XYZ file of C-alpha atoms in Angstrom:
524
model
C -5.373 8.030 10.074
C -8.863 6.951 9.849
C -12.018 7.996 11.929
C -13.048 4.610 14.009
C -16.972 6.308 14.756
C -17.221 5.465 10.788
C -15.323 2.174 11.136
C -18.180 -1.145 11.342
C -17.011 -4.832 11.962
C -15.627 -7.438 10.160
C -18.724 -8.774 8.442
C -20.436 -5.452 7.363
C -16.964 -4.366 5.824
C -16.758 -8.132 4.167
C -20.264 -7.345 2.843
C -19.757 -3.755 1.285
C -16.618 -5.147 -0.572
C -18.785 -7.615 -2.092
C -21.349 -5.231 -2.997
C -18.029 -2.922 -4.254
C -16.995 -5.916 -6.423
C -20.336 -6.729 -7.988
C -20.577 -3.033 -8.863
C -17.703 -2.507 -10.477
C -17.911 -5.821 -12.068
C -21.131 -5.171 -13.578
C -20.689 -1.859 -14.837
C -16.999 -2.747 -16.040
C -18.642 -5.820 -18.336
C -21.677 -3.211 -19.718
C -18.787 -0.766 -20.804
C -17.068 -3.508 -22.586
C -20.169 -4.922 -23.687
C -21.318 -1.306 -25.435
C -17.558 -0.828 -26.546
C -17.636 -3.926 -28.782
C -21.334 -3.161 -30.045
C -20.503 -0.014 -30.699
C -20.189 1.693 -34.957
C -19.008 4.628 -33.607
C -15.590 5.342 -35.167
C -12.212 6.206 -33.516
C -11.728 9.682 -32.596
C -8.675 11.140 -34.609
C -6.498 11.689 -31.514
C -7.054 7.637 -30.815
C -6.079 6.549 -34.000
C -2.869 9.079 -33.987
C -2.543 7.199 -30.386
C -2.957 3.537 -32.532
C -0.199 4.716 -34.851
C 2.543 5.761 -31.967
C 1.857 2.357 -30.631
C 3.585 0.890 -34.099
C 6.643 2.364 -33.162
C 7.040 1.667 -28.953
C 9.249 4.360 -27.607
C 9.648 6.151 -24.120
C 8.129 9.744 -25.506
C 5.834 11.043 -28.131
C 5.167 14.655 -29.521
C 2.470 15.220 -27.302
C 2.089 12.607 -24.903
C 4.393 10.446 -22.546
C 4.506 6.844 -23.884
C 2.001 4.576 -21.305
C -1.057 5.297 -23.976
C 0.852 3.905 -26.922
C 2.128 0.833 -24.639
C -1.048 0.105 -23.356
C -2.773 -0.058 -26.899
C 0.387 -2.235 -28.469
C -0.364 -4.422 -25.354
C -4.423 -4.414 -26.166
C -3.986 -5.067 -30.185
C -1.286 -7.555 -29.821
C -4.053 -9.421 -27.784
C -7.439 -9.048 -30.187
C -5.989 -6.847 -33.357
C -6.090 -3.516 -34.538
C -10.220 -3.044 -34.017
C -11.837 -0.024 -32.554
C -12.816 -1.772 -29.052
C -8.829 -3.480 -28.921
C -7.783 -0.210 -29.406
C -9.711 1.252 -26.466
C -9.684 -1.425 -24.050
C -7.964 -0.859 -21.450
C -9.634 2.299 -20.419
C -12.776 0.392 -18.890
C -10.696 -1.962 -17.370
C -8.543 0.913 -15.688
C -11.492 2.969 -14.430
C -13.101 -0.320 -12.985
C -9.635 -1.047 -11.087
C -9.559 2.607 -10.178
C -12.830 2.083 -8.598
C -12.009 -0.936 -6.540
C -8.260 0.694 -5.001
C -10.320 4.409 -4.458
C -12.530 1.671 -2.175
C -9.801 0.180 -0.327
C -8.561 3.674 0.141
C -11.758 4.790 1.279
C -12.095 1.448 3.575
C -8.919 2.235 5.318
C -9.477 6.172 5.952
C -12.965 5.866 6.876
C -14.772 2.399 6.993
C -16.470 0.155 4.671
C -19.323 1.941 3.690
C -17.772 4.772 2.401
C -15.406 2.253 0.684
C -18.544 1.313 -1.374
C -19.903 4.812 -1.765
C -16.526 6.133 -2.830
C -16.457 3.509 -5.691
C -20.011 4.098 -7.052
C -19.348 8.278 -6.974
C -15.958 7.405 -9.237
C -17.590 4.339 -11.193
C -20.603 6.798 -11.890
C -18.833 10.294 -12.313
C -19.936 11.832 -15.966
C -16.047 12.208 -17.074
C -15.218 8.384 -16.349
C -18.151 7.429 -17.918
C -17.334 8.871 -21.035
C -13.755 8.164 -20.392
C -14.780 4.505 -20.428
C -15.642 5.104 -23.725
C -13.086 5.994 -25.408
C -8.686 5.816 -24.873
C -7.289 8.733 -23.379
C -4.673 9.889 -20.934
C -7.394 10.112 -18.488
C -7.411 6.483 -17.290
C -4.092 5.164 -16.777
C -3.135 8.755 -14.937
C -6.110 8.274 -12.682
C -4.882 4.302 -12.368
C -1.533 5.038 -11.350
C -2.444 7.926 -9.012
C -4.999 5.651 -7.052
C -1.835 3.652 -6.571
C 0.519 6.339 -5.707
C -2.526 7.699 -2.848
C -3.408 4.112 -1.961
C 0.471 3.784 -1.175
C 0.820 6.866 0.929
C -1.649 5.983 2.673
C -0.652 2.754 3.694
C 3.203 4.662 5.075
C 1.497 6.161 7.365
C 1.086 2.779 9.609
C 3.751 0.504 7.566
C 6.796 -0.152 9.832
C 10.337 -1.146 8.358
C 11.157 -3.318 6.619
C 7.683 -2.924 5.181
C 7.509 1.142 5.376
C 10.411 0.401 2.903
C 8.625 -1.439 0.268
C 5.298 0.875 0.162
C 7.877 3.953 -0.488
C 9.929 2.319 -3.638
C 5.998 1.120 -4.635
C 5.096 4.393 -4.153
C 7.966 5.790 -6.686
C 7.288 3.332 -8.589
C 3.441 4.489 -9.022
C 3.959 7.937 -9.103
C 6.566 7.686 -12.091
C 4.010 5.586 -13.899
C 1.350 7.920 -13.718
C 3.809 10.797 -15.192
C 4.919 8.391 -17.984
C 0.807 8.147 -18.485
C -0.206 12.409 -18.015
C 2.337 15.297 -17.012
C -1.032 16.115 -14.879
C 0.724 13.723 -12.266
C 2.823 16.312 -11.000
C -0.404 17.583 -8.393
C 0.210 14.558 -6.709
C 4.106 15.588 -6.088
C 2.931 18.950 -5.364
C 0.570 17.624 -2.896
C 2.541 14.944 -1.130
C 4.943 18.227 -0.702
C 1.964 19.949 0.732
C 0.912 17.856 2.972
C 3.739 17.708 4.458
C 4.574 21.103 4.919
C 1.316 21.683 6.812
C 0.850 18.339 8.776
C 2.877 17.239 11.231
C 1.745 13.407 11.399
C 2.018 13.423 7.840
C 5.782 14.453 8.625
C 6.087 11.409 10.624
C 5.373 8.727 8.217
C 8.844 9.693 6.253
C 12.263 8.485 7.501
C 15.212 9.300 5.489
C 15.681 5.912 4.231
C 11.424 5.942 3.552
C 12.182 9.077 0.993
C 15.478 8.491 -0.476
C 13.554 5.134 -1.389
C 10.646 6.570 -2.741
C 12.564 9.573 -5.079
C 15.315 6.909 -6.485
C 12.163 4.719 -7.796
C 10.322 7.951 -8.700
C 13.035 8.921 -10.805
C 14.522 5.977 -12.233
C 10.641 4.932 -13.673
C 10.911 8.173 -15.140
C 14.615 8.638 -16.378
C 13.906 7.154 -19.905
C 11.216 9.542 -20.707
C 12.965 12.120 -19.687
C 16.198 10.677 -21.493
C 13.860 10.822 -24.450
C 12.710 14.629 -24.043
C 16.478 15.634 -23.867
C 16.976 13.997 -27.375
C 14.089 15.377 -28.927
C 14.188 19.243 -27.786
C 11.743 18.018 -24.695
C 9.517 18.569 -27.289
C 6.572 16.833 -25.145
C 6.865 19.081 -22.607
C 7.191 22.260 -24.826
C 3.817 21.150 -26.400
C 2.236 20.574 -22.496
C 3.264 24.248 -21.397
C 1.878 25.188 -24.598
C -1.336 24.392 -23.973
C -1.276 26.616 -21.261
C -1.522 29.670 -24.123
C 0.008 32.081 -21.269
C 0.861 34.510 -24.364
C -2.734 34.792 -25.865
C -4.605 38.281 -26.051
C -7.565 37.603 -23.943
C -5.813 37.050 -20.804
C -7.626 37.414 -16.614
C -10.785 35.962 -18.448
C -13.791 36.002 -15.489
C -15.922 34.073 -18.201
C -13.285 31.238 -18.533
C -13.074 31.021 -15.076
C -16.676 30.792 -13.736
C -17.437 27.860 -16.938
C -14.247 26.255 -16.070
C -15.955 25.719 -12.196
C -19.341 24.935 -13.716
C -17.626 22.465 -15.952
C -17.033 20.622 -12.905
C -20.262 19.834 -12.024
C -20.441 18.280 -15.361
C -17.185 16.465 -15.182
C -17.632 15.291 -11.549
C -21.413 15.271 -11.070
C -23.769 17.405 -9.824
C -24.206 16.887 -6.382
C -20.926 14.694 -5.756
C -19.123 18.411 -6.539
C -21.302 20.418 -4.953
C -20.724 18.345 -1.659
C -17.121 18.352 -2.314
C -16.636 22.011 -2.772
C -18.707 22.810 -0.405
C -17.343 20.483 2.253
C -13.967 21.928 2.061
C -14.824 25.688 2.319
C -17.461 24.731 5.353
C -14.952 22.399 7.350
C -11.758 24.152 6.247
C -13.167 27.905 7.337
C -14.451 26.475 10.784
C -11.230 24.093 11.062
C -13.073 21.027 11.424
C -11.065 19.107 8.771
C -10.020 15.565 10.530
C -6.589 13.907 9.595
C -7.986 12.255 6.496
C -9.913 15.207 4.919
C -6.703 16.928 5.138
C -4.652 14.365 3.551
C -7.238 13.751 0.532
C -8.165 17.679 0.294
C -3.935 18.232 0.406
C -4.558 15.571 -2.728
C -7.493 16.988 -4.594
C -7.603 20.597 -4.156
C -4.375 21.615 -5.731
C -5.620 20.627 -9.164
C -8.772 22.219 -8.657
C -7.132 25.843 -7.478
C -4.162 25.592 -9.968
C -6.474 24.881 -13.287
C -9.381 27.992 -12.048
C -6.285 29.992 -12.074
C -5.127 28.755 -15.625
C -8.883 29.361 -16.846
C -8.980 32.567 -15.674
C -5.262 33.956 -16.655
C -5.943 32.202 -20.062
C -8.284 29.119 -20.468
C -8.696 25.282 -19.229
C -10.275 22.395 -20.702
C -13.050 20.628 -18.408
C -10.633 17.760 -17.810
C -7.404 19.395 -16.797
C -8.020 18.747 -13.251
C -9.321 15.187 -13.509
C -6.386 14.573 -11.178
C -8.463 16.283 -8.443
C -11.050 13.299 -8.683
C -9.484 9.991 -6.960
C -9.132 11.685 -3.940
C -12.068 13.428 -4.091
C -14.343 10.951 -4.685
C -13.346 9.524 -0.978
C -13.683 13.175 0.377
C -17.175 13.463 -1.089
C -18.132 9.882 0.172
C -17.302 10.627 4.011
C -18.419 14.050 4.199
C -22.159 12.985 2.761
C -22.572 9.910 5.118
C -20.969 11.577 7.944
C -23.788 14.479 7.470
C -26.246 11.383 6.655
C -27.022 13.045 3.547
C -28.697 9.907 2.228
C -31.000 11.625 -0.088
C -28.444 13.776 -1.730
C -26.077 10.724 -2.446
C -29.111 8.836 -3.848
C -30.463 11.205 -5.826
C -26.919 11.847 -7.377
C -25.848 8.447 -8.063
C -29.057 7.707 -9.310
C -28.950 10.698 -12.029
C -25.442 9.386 -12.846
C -26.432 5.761 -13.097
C -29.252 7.219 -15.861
C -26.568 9.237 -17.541
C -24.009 6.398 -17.679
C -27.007 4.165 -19.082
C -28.022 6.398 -21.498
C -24.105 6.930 -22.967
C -23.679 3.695 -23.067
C -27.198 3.181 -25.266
C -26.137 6.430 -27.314
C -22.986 4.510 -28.089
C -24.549 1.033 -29.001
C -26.876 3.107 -30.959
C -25.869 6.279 -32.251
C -29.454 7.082 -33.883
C -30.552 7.418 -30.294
C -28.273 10.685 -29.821
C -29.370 12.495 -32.916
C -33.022 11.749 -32.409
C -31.927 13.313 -29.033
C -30.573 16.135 -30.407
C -27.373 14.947 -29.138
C -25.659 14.037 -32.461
C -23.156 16.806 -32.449
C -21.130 15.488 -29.023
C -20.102 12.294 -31.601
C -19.696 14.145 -34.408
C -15.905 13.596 -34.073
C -16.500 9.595 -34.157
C -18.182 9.565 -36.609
C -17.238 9.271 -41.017
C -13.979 9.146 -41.200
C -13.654 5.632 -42.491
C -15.652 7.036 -45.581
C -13.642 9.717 -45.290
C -10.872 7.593 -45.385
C -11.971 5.284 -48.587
C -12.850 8.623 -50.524
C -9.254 9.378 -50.620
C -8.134 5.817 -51.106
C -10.793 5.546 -54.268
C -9.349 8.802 -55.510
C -5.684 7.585 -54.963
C -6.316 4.360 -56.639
C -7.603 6.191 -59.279
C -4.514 8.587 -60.020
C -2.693 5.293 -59.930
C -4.209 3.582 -62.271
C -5.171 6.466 -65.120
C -2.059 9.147 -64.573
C 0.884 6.949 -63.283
C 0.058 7.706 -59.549
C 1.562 9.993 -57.321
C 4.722 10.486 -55.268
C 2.232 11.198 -51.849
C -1.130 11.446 -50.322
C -0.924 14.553 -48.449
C -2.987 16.369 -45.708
C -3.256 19.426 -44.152
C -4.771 18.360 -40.979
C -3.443 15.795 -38.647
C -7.128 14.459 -37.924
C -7.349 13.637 -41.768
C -4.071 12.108 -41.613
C -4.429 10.136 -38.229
C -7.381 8.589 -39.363
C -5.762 7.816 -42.520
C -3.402 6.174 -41.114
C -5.850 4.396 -38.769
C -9.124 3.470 -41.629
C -6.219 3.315 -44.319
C -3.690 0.669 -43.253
C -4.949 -2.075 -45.156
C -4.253 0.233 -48.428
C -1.332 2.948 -47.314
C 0.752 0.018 -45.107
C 1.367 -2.187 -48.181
C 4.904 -2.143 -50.328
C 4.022 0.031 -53.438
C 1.288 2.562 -51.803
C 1.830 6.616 -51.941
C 3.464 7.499 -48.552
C 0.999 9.480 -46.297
C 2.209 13.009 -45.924
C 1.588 16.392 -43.692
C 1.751 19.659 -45.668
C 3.098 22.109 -42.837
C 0.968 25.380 -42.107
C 3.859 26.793 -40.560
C 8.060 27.305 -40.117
C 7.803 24.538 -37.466
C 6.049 21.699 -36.986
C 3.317 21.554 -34.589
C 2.190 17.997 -34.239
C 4.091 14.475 -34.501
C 3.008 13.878 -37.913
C 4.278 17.120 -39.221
C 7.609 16.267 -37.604
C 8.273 12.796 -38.843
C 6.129 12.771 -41.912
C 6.424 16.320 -43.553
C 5.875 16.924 -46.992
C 9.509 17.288 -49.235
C 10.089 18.419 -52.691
C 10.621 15.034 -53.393
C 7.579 13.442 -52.154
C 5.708 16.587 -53.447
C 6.628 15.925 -57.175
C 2.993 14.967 -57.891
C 1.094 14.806 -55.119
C -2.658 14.550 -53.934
C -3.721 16.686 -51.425
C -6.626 15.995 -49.398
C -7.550 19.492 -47.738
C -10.037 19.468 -44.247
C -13.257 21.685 -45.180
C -10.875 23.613 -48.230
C -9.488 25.573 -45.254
C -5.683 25.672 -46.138
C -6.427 25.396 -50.071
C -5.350 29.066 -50.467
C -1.575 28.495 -49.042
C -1.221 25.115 -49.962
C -2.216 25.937 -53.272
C 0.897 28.920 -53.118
C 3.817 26.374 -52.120
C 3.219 24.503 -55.436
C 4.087 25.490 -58.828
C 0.620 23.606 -60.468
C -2.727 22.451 -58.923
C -5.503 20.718 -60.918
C -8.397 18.430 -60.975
C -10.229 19.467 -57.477
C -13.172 17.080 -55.980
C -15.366 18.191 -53.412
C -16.086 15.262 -51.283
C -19.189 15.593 -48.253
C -19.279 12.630 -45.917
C -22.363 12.232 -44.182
C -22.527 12.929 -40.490
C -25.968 13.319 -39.455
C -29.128 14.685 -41.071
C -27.442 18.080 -40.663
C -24.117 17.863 -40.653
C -21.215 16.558 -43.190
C -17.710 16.461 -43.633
C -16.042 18.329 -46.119
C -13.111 16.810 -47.879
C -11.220 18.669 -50.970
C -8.645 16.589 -53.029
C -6.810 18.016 -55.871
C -2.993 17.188 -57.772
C -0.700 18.757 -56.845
C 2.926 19.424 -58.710
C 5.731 20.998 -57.828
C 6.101 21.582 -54.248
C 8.250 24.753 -53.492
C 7.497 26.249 -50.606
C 6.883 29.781 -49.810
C 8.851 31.064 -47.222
C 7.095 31.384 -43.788
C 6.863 34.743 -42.117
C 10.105 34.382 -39.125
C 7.893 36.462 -36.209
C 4.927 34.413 -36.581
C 6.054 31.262 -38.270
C 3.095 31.489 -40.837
C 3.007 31.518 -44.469
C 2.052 35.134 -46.855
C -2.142 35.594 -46.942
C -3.727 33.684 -49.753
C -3.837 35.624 -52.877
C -7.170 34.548 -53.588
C -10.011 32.558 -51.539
C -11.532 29.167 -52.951
């Protein structure tokens, strides 16, 4: 499986692991450093993840469950604070970097085993994935695993070849309990073996009934928990897909979907990578291991350019693509002895990685930058947050209260839930509420916290930019006493935040075809 002209001796192997160690080491300690300096705020999709973690269970609306375990492990450690919170996303990417260098080590040599870890360590998506807790890292953690693993079958005899096929389950289920985006890796071990012969070898029948009965027993209680909620996760997953939208075959989604790439994955790393495999692939010069990692990191890549262009595709969706890839892009630029194109490309990602990491110790830096507008979302909503609890305190103490605080966007409400638990977690505070937009509910606080006629009695609305005002103003029989709130975001941008009473909730009925409620009557 691995190409001995790349392979060097003992001691020069010894010594690039070292140099891999310090690396990652250092850069894992400066992302921790910057994440416990840092003001910046938690993004509303973190704090929704903070709140799942209350309540542990083996599915979510939107998500499988490892996110909300991993942050209940985190906080149980240091508390509920912004860097607790996030982590165990460096720590992730910086063991993701050391097993994508023993994978590289054993495919190729010791060198690459290095280089593979500083293109991963350094790529523009982990670095901002560092940053913040996502999906992103424990699916890339798990699938380093799951590769790492199959790797290893390939020379493991029984009983061993045993063990390394229930790890391998084990791994792979993990990684779908972190991202549904784990299925590639199926897909691809599938693949591979459809197309390779020695990869056929490295199965026995015991090897794979091993390997599916851990694969699907890590993964029976999520899917246990799908069945009783109306697999509502997965529902929400293909839905992001938005096969049924009226721009579909989109060339324009497509071609910034591939230039995305070079943003997510660096510059030159992806230029070497997708260049390498349509070079070596059309002239059939792919060795064993290029085939294995390209059967690994090009089915994300194809299958997401195809979503973008029937419909669309965030720049992420094929982060998947990237463990492998990273050790494909490593041995194809030192077997070329590319030297000054891996330089020059780590070295631009080493100054973007520094200069994230400043940005987030010191936010001022981005908007005299001109960059303010990428943590825009990070940004206010604890002020936000104490805006509504000022204004809630206030109804409490001058007109008897009210029955519920009540929002009309889940970011208002996550971070609510998040910047207002010292005030909306106590015995005797209004319950936080979601005023549903339409006949169904399309998030997980619209499904276990929706707004009732008896929790709408007298309630206070708080209303993202006035956006809904219109229709939420319609499902109640009396609104009064608006505020217009503006948190400050920048020199140029705010936050609009509209709060107003509320009485009577009675609900218009939504339209049945598209699930919406009847246009406003009249604009605010």
């Amino acid at each position: 499986m691995s190409v001995p002209a790349l392979k060097l001796d003992h001691k020069t192997a010894d010594r690039a692991w070292r140099l891999t160690l310090m690396m990652v080491g250092v850069l894992t300690v400066a992302r921790l450093a910057a994440l416990f300096a840092t003001p910046l705020e938690l993004y509303p999709d973190e704090a929704q993840y903070w709140l799942w973690s209350r309540t542990l269970a083996f599915g979510y609306f939107s998500k499988p469950p490892m996110i909300a375990w991993l942050i209940w492990l985190t906080t149980h450690i240091g508390g509920d604070g912004e860097a607790w919170v996030r982590l165990s996303a460096p720590l992730l990417h910086g063991a993701t970097a050391l097993i994508v260098s023993r994978i590289a080590h054993r495919l190729y040599g010791g060198w690459s085993g290095l280089v593979a870890a500083a293109i991963y360590a350094l790529m523009p998506g982990v670095v901002l994935s560092s940053g913040l807790m996502a999906t992103d890292a424990p699916l890339l953690f798990f699938l380093s695993l799951t590769i790492w693993a199959y790797v290893d079958l390939a020379e493991a005899r029984a009983p061993r070849r045993y063990a390394v096929a229930l790890g391998m389950g084990v791994a792979l289920g993990l990684a779908f309990l972190s991202k549904y985006a784990a299925i590639y890796a199926l897909g691809s071990i599938v693949v591979h073996a459809a197309i390779s012969r020695e990869a056929r070898a490295r199965w026995c029948p015991a090897a794979i009934s091993l390997f599916l009965a851990a694969f699907v027993i890590t993964l029976a209680p999520n899917f246990a928990w799908n069945a009783r909620h109306h697999f509502s996760t997965v529902k929400h997953t293909a839905s992001n897909a938005n096969w049924s939208g009226h721009h579909l075959f989109n060339v324009r989604e497509l071609i910034e979907f591939i230039g995305s790439q070079f943003g997510v994955f660096g510059p030159a790393p992806f230029a070497a990578l997708l260049g390498g495999a349509i070079w070596l692939g059309a002239r059939k010069r792919l060795s064993s291991p290029d085939l294995l990692l390209l059967c690994f990191s090009a089915p994300p890549l194809i299958i997401v350019a195809g979503e973008a262009f029937v419909s669309r595709a965030n720049a992420n969706w094929a982060g998947a693509a990237f463990v492998a890839g990273s050790v494909l892009t490593a041995a194809w630029l030192l077997r070329w002895n590319a030297r000054r194109w891996l330089i020059g490309g780590l070295a631009f990602e080493a100054l973007f990685a520094a200069f994230f990491m400043a940005c987030m110790v010191s936010p001022k830096l981005a908007d005299a930058t001109g960059l303010s507008n990428g943590f825009k979302r990070v940004r206010g909503w604890d002020q936000a947050v104490q805006t509504i609890i000022d204004r809630a305190r206030e109804e409490q103490a001058s007109h008897g209260g009210v029955t519920a605080v009540a929002m009309d966007d889940r970011f208002v409400y996550n971070a609510a839930a998040y910047y207002g638990r010292d005030y909306f977690g106590v015995p005797g505070a209004p319950p936080l509420k979601m005023w549903v937009h339409e006949a169904h509910p399309q998030n997980q606080a619209e499904t276990e916290a929706p707004l009732d006629a008896a929790s709408g009695r007298r309630a206070l609305i708080v209303s993202l930019e006035g956006g809904y005002r219109p229709e939420i103003e319609q499902d109640f029989r009396q609104t009064s006493d608006l505020q217009i709130a503006r948190v400050r975001l920048d020199k140029k941008r705010s936050r609009r935040i509209d709060l107003f009473i509320a009485r009577g909730f009675a609900p218009l009925p939504r339209d049945p075809v598209t699930g919406l409620p009847p246009e406003p009557r009249h604009q605010p």
